[in-house]
mmCIF file of C-alpha atoms and ligand atoms in Angstrom:
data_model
loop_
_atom_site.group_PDB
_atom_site.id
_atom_site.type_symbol
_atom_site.label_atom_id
_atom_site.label_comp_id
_atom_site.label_asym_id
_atom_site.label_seq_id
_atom_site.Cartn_x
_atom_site.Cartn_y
_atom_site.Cartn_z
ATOM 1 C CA UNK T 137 130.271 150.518 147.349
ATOM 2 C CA UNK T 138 131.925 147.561 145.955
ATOM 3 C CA UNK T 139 129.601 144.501 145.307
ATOM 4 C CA UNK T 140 130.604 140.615 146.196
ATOM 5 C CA UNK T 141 131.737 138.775 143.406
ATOM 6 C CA UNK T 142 129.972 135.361 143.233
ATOM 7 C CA UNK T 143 133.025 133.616 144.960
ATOM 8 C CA UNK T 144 132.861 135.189 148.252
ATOM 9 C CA UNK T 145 129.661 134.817 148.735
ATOM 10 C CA UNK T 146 129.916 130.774 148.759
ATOM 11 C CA UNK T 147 133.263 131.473 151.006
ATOM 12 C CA UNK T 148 130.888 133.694 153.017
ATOM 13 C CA UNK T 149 128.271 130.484 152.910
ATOM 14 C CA UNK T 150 130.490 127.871 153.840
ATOM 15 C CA UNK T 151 132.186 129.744 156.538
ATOM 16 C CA UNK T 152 128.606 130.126 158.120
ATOM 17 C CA UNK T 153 127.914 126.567 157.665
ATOM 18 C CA UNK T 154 131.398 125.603 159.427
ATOM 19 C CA UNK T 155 130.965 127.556 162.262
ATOM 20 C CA UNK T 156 127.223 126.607 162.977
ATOM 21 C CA UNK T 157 128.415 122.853 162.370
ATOM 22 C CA UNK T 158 131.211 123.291 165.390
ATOM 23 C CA UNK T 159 128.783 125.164 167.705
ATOM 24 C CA UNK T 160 127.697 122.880 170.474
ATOM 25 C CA UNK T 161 124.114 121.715 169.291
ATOM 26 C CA UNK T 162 121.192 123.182 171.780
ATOM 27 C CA UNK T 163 120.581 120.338 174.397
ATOM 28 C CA UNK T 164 117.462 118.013 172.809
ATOM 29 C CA UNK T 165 115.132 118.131 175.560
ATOM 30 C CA UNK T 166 115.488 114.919 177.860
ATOM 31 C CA UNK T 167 111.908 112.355 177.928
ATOM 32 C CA UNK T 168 109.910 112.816 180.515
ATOM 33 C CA UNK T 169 109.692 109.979 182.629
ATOM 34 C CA UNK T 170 107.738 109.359 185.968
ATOM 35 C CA UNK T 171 109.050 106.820 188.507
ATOM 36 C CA UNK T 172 105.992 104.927 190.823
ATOM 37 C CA UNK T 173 107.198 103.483 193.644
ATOM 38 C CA UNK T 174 105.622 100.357 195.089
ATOM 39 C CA UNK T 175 108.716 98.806 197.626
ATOM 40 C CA UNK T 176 110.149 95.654 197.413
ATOM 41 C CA UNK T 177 113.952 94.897 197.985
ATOM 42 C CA UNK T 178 115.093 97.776 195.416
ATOM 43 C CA UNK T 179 113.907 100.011 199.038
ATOM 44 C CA UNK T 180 114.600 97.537 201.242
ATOM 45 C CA UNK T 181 117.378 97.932 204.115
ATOM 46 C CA UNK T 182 119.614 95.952 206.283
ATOM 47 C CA UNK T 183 121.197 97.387 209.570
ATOM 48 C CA UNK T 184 124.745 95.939 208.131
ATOM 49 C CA UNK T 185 125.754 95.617 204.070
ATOM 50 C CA UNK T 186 126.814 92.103 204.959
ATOM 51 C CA UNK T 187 123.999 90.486 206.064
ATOM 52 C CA UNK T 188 120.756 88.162 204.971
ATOM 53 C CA UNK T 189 118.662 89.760 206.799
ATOM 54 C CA UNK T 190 116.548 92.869 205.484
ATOM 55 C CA UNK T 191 113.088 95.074 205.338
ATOM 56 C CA UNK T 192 111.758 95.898 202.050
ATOM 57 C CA UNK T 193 109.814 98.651 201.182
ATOM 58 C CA UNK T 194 111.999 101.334 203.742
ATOM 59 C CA UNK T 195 113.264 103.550 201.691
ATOM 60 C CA UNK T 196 110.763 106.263 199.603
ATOM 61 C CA UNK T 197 111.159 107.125 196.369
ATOM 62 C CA UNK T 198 112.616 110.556 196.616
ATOM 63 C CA UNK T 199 115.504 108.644 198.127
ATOM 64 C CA UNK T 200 115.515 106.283 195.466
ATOM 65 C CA UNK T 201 116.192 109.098 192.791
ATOM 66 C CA UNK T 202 118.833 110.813 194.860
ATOM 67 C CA UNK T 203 120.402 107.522 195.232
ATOM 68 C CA UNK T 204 120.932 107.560 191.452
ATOM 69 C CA UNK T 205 121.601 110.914 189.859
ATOM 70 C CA UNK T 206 123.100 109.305 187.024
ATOM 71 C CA UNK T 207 119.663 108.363 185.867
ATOM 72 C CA UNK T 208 118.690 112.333 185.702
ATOM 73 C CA UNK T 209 121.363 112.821 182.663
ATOM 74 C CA UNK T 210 118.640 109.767 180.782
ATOM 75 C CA UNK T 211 115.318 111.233 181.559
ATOM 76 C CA UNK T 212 113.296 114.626 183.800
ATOM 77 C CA UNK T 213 112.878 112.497 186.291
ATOM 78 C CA UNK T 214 109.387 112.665 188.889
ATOM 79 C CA UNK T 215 108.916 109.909 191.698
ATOM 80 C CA UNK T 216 105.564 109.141 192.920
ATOM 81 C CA UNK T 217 105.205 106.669 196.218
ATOM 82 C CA UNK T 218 102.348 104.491 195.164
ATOM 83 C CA UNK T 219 103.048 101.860 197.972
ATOM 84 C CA UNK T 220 105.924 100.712 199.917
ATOM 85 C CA UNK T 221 105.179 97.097 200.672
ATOM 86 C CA UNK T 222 107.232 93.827 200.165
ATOM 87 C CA UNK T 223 105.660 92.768 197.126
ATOM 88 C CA UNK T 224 104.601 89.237 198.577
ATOM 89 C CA UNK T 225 101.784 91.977 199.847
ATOM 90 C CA UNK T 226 101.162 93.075 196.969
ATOM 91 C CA UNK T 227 97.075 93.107 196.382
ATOM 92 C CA UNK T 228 94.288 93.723 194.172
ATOM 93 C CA UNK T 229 94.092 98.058 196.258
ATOM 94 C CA UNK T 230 97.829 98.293 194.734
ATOM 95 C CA UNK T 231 97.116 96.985 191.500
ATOM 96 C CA UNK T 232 94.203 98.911 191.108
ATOM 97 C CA UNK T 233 96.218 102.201 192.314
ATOM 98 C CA UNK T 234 99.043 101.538 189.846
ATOM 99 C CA UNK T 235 96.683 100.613 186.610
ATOM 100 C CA UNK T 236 95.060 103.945 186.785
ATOM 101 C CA UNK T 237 97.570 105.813 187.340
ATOM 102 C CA UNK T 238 99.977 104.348 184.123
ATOM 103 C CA UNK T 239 96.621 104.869 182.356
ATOM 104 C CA UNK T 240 96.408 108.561 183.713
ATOM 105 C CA UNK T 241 100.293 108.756 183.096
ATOM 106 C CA UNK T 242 100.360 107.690 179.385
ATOM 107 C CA UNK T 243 97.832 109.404 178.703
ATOM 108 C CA UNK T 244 99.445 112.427 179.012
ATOM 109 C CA UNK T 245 101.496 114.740 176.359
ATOM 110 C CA UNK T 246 103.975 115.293 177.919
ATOM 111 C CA UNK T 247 105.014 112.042 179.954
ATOM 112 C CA UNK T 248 107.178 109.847 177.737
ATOM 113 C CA UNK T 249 107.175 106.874 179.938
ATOM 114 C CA UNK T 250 107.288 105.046 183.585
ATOM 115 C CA UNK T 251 108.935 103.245 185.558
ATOM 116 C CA UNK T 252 107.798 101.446 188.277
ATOM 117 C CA UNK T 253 109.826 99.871 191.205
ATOM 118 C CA UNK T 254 108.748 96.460 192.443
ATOM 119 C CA UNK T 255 109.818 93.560 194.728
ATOM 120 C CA UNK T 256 111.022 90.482 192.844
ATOM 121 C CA UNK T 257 107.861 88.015 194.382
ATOM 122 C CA UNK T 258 105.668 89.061 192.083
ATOM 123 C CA UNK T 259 106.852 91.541 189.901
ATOM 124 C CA UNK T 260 106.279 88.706 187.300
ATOM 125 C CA UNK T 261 102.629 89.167 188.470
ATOM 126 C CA UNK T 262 101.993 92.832 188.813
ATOM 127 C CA UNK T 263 103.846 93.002 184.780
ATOM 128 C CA UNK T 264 101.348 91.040 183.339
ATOM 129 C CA UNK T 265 98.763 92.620 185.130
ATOM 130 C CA UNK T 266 99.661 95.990 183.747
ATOM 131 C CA UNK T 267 100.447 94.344 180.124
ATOM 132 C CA UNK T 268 96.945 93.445 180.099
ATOM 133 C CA UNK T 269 95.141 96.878 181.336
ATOM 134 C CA UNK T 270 97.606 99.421 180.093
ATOM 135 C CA UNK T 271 96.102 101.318 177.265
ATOM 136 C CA UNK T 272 99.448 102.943 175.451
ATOM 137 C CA UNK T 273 102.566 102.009 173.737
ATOM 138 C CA UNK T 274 104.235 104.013 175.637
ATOM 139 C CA UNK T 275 107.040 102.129 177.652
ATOM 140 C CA UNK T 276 105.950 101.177 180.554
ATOM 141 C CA UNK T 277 109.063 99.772 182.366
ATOM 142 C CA UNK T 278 109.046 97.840 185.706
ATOM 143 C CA UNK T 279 112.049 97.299 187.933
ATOM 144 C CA UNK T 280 113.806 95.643 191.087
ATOM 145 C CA UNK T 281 116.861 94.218 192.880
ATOM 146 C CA UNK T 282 117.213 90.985 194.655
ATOM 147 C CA UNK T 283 119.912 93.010 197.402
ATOM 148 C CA UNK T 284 118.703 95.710 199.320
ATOM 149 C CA UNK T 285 119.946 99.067 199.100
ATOM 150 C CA UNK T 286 122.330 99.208 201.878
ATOM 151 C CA UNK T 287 124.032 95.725 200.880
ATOM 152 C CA UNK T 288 127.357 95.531 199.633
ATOM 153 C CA UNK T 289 127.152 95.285 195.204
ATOM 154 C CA UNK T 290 123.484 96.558 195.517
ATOM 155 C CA UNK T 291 122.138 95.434 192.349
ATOM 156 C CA UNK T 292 119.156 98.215 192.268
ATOM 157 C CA UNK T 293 121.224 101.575 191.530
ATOM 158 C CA UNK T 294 122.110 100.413 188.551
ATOM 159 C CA UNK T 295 118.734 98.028 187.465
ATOM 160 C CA UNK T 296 116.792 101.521 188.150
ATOM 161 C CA UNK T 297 119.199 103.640 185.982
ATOM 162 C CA UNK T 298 118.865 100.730 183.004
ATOM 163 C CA UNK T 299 115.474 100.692 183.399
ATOM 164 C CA UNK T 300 115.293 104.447 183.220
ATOM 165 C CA UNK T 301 117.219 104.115 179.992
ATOM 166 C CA UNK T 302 114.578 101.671 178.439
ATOM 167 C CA UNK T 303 111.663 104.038 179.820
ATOM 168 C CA UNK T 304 113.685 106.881 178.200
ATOM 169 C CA UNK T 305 114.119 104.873 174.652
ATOM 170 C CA UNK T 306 111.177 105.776 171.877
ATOM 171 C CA UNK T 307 112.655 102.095 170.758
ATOM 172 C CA UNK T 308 110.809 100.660 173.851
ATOM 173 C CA UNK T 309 107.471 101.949 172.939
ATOM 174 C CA UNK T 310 104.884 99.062 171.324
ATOM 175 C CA UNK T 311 106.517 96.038 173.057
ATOM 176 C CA UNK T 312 104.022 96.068 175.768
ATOM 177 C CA UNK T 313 105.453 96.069 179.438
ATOM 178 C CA UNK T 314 108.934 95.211 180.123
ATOM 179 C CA UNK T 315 110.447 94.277 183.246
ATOM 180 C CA UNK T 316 114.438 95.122 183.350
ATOM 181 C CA UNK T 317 116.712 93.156 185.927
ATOM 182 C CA UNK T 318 120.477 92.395 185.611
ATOM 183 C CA UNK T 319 121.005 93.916 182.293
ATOM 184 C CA UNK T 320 117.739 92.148 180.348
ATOM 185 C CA UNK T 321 114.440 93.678 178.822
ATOM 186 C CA UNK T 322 112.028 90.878 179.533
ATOM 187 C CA UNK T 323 108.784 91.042 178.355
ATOM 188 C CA UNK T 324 105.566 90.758 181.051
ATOM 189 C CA UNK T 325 104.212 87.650 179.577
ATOM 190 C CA UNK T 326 107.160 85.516 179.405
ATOM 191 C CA UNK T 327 109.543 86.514 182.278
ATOM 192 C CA UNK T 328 109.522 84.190 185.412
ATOM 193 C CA UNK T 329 111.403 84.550 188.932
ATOM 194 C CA UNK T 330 113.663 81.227 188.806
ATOM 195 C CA UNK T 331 116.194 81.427 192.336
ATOM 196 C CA UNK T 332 115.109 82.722 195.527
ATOM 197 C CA UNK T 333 118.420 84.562 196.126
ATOM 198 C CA UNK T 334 120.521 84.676 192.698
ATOM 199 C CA UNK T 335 120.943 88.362 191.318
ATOM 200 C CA UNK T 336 120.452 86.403 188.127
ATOM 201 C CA UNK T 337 117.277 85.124 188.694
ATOM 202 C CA UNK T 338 114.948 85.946 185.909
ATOM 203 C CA UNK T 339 114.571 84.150 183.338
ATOM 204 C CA UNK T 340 112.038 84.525 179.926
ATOM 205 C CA UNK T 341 112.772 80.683 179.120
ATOM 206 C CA UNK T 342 110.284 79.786 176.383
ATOM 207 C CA UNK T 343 110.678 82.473 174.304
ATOM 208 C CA UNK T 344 113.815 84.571 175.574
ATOM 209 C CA UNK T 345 114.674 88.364 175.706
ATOM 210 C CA UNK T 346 113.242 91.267 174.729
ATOM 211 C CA UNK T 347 116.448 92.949 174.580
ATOM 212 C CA UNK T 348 119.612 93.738 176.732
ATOM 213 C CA UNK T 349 120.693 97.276 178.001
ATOM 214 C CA UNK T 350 124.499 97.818 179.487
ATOM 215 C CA UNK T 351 125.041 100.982 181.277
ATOM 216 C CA UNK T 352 122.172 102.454 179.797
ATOM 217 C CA UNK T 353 122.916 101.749 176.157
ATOM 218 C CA UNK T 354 119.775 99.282 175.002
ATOM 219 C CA UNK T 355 119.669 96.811 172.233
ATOM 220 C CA UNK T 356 116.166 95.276 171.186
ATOM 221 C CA UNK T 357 115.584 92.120 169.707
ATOM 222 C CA UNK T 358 112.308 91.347 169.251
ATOM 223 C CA UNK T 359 108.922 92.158 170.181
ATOM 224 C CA UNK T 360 106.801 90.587 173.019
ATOM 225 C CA UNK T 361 104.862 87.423 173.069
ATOM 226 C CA UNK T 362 100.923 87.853 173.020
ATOM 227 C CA UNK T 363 98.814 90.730 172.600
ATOM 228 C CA UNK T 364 99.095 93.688 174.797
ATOM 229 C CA UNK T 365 98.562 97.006 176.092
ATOM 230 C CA UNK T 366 96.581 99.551 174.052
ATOM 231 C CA UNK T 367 95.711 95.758 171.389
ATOM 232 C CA UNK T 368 94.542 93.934 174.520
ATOM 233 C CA UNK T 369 90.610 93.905 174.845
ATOM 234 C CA UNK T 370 91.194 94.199 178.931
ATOM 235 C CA UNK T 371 93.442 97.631 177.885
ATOM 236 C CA UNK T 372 91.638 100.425 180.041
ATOM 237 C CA UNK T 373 91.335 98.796 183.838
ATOM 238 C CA UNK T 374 89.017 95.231 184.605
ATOM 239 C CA UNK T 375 85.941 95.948 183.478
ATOM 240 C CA UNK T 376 84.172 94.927 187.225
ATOM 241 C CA UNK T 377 85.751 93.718 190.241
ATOM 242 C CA UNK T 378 88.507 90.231 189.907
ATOM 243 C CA UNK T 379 86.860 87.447 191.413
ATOM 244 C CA UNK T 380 88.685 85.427 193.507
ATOM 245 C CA UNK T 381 91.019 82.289 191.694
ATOM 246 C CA UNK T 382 93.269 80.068 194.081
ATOM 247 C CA UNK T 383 96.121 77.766 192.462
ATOM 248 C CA UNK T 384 96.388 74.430 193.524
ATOM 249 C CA UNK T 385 99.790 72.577 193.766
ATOM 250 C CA UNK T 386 99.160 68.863 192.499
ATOM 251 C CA UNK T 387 101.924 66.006 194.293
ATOM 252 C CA UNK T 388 101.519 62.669 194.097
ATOM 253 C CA UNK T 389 98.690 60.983 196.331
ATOM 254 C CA UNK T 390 96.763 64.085 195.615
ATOM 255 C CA UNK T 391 93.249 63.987 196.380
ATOM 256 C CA UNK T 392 90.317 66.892 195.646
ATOM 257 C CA UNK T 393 89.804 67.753 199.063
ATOM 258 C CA UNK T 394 91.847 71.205 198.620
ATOM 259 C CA UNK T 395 89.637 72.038 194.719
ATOM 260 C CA UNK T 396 86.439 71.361 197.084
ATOM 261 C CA UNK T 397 87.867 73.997 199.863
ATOM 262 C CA UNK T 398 89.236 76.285 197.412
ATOM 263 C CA UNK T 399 85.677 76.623 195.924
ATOM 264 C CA UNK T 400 83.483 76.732 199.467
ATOM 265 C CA UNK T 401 86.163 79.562 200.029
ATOM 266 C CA UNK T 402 84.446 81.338 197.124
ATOM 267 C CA UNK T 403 86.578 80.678 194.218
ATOM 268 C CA UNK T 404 85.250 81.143 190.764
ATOM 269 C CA UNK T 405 88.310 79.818 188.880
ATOM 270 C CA UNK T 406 90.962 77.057 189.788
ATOM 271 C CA UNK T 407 94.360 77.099 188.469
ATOM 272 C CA UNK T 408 96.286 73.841 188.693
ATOM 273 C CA UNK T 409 99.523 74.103 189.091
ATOM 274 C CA UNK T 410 100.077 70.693 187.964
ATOM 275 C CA UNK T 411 102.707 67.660 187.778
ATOM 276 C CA UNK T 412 103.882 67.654 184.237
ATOM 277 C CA UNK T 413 102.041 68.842 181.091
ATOM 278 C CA UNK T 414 99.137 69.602 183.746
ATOM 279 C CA UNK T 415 98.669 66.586 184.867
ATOM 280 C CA UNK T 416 97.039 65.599 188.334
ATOM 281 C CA UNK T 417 95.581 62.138 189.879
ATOM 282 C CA UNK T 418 92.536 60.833 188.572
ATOM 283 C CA UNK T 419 91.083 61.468 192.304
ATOM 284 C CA UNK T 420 92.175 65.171 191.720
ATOM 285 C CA UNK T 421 90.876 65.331 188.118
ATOM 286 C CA UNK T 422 87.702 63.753 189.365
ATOM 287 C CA UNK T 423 86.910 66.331 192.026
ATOM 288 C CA UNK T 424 88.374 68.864 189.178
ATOM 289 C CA UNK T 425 85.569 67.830 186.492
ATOM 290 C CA UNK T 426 82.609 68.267 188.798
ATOM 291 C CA UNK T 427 83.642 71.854 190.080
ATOM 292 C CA UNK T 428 84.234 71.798 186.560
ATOM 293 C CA UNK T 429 79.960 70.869 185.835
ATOM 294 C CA UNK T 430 79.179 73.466 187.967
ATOM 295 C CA UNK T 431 80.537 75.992 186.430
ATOM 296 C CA UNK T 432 84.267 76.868 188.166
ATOM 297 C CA UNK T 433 86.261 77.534 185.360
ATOM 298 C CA UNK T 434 89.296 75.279 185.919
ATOM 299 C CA UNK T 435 92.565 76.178 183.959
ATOM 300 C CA UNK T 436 95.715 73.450 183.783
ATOM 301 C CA UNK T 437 98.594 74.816 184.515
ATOM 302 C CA UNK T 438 101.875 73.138 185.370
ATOM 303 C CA UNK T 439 104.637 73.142 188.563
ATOM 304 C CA UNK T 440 107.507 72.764 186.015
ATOM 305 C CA UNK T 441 109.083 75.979 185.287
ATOM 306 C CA UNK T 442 109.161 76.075 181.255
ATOM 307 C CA UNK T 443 107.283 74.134 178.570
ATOM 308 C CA UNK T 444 103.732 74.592 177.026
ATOM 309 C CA UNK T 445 100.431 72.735 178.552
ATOM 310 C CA UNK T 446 98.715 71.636 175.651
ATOM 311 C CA UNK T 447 95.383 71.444 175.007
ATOM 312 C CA UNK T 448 94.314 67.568 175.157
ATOM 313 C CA UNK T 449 97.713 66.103 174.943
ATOM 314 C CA UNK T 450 97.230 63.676 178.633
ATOM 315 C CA UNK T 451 94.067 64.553 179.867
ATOM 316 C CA UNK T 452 91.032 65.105 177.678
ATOM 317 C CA UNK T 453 90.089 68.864 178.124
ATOM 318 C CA UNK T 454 87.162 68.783 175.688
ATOM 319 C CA UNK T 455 85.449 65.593 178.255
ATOM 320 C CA UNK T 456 86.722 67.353 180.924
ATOM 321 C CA UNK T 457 85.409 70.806 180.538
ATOM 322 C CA UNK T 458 89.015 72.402 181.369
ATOM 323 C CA UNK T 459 91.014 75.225 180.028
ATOM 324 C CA UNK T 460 94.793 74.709 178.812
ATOM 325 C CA UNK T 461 97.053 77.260 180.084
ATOM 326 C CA UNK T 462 99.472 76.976 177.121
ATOM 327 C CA UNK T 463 102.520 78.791 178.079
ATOM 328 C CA UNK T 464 101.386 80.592 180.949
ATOM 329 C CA UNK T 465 102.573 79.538 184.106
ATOM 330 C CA UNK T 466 100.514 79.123 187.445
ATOM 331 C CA UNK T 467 100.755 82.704 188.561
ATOM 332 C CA UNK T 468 100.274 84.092 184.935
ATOM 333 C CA UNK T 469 97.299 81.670 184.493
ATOM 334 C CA UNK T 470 95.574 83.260 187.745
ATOM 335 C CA UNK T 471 95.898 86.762 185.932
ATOM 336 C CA UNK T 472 94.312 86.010 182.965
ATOM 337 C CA UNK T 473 91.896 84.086 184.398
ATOM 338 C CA UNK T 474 90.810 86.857 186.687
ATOM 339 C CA UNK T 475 90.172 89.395 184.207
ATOM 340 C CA UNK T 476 88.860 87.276 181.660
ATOM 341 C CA UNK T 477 86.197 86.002 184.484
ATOM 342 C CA UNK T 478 84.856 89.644 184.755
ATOM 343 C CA UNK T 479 83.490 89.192 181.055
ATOM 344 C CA UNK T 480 83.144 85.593 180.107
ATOM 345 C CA UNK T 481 82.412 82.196 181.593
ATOM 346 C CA UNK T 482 82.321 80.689 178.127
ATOM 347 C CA UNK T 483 85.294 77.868 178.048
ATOM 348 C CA UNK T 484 86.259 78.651 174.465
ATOM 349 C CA UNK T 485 86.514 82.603 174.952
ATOM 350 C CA UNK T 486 88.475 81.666 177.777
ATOM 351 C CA UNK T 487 90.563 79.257 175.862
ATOM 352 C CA UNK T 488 90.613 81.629 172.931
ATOM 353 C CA UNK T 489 91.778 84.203 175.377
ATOM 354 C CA UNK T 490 95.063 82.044 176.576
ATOM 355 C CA UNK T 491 95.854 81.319 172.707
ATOM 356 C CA UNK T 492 96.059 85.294 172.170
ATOM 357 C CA UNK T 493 97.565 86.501 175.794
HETATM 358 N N1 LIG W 1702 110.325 89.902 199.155
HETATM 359 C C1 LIG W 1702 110.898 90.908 198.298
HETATM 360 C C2 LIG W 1702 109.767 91.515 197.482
HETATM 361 O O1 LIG W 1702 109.292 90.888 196.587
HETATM 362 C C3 LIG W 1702 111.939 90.323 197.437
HETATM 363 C C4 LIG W 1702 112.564 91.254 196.428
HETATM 364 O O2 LIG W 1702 112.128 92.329 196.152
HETATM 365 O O3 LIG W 1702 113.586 90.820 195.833
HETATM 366 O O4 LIG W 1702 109.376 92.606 197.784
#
């Protein structure tokens, strides 16, 4: 029996190493990611694919993922309907619904991340919500279109397979919720819906993008503004029930007699959305400061799409008794104030609250 000399053996070696190298590498197992449904325009439908006109929330989400098999080649892909509402409906039942079950989601080994399908209304809403009470890094990714599904250039096949992509991406995880429309990762705190029909219509205008993802092919920039998700002290669900908070639009010739009626309706907070840097007639600030006395928390806030309210800059918070929203908008303002109501009704834990959020 004749033995190898030295030199074959490495031939033998690298001939072994060559032809494992050119064998097609076993498939990596695709992320797991789990797709809750909640309506909006991304389901909606129109009886032509030329026309205004449309329903949201018609189509379920098993149609949704047939609609875009593409998206099965990014991620194991499971739908689950959680609601199928225009998302101007959307409501504390849904919220609720959809915070638990992220939690439940995340939670789990062997779910890599969600997505969740939204109208444009108040997706800007429902994110921060979820940025707030979501206790993972895991990506959780929300999504929409501003055409309905049967329109001509549908804009939701391919925001759902992007956003699929981003859910898919272990880069995603620890930049607290995103929201991904017309190419951009936005985060939840600084996104805001700026045209009532554009495809282009969100905007993160103080402090910009997340990220951008083409085809499915994502690029991160930066992480989010604020703490979030599994750092946020509301991470877990709110820890009662969200009393109620009504914004108030201040105009010129403004008076206090909607801050009264918002309050004998039962409000605990007030959010002004107000002219400016916050900024409301003295009648209005009057009536402001005494629901202020007795104990509404009152938050400024401002009408103007982008810019920070700062604390005592016009109007003298400290005399006052008010909150500064700082760079949260009306809508965002009402969020935080909500949850941070079912703990505190201490004005500087409040304040101390929109500083970190
Ligand atoms: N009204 C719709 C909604 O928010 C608009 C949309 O989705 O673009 O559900």
């Amino acid at each position: 029996m004749s033995r190898s000399s030295p030199s074959r053996l490495v031939f033998l070696f690298l001939m072994c190493a060559a032809v494992a190298a050119a064998a097609p590498a076993a498939p990596a197992a695709l992320p797991s990611v789990v797709v809750l449904a909640t309506g909006g325009t991304i389901a909606g439908a129109a009886a032509s694919d030329v026309q205004a006109g449309y329903k949201s929330g018609q189509v379920g989400v098993d149609q949704l993922l047939a609609a875009v098999p593409q998206a099965q080649k990014l991620a194991r892909l499971k739908g689950e309907q959680i609601a199928n509402i225009g998302s101007q409906d959307m409501n504390d039942d849904v919220w609720m619904k959809l915070a638990k079950r992220v939690n439940e989601l995340t939670a789990q080994s062997d779910v890599d991340g969600v997505v969740i399908t939204h109208g444009t209304d108040t997706i800007e809403e429902t994110a921060y919500f979820l940025n707030l009470v979501v206790k993972s890094k895991k990506p959780v990714v929300l999504t929409a279109a501003m055409r309905p599904s049967t329109a001509l250039s549908a804009d939701g096949p391919l925001n759902f397979f992007n956003a699929v992509a981003v859910a898919a991406d272990k880069d995603a995880a620890g930049r607290g919720v995103l929201v991904v429309v017309n190419d951009w990762i936005h985060g939840a705190a600084s996104l805001t819906k700026t045209s009532t029909t554009a495809v282009q219509t969100f905007l993160s205008p103080l402090s910009g993008l997340i990220g951008t993802v083409a085809y499915g092919t994502t690029e991160f920039y930066r992480g989010p503004v604020g703490r979030n998700t599994d750092k946020s002290e509301f991470a877990g669900g709110p820890a009662g029930p969200m009393p109620r908070v009504d914004i108030i639009m201040a105009h010129e010739n403004m008076d206090g007699a909607l801050i009264d009626a918002a309050v004998a309706a039962g409000a605990k907070g007030l959010v002004i959305a107000g002219v400016g840097n916050g900024n409301m007639t003295q009648a209005a600030l009057d009536a402001l400061a005494a629901q202020a006395k007795k104990g509404i928390v009152c938050v400024r806030s401002s009408r103007v799409t982008t810019g920070n309210i700062g604390r005592s800059v016009e109007v003298d918070d400290d005399k006052y008794g008010f909150v500064a929203s700082l760079e949260h908008n009306p809508q965002k303002a009402r969020v935080l104030l909500r949850l941070a109501l079912t703990r505190t009704k201490d004005l500087k834990e409040i304040q101390r609250m929109f500083e970190e959020y």
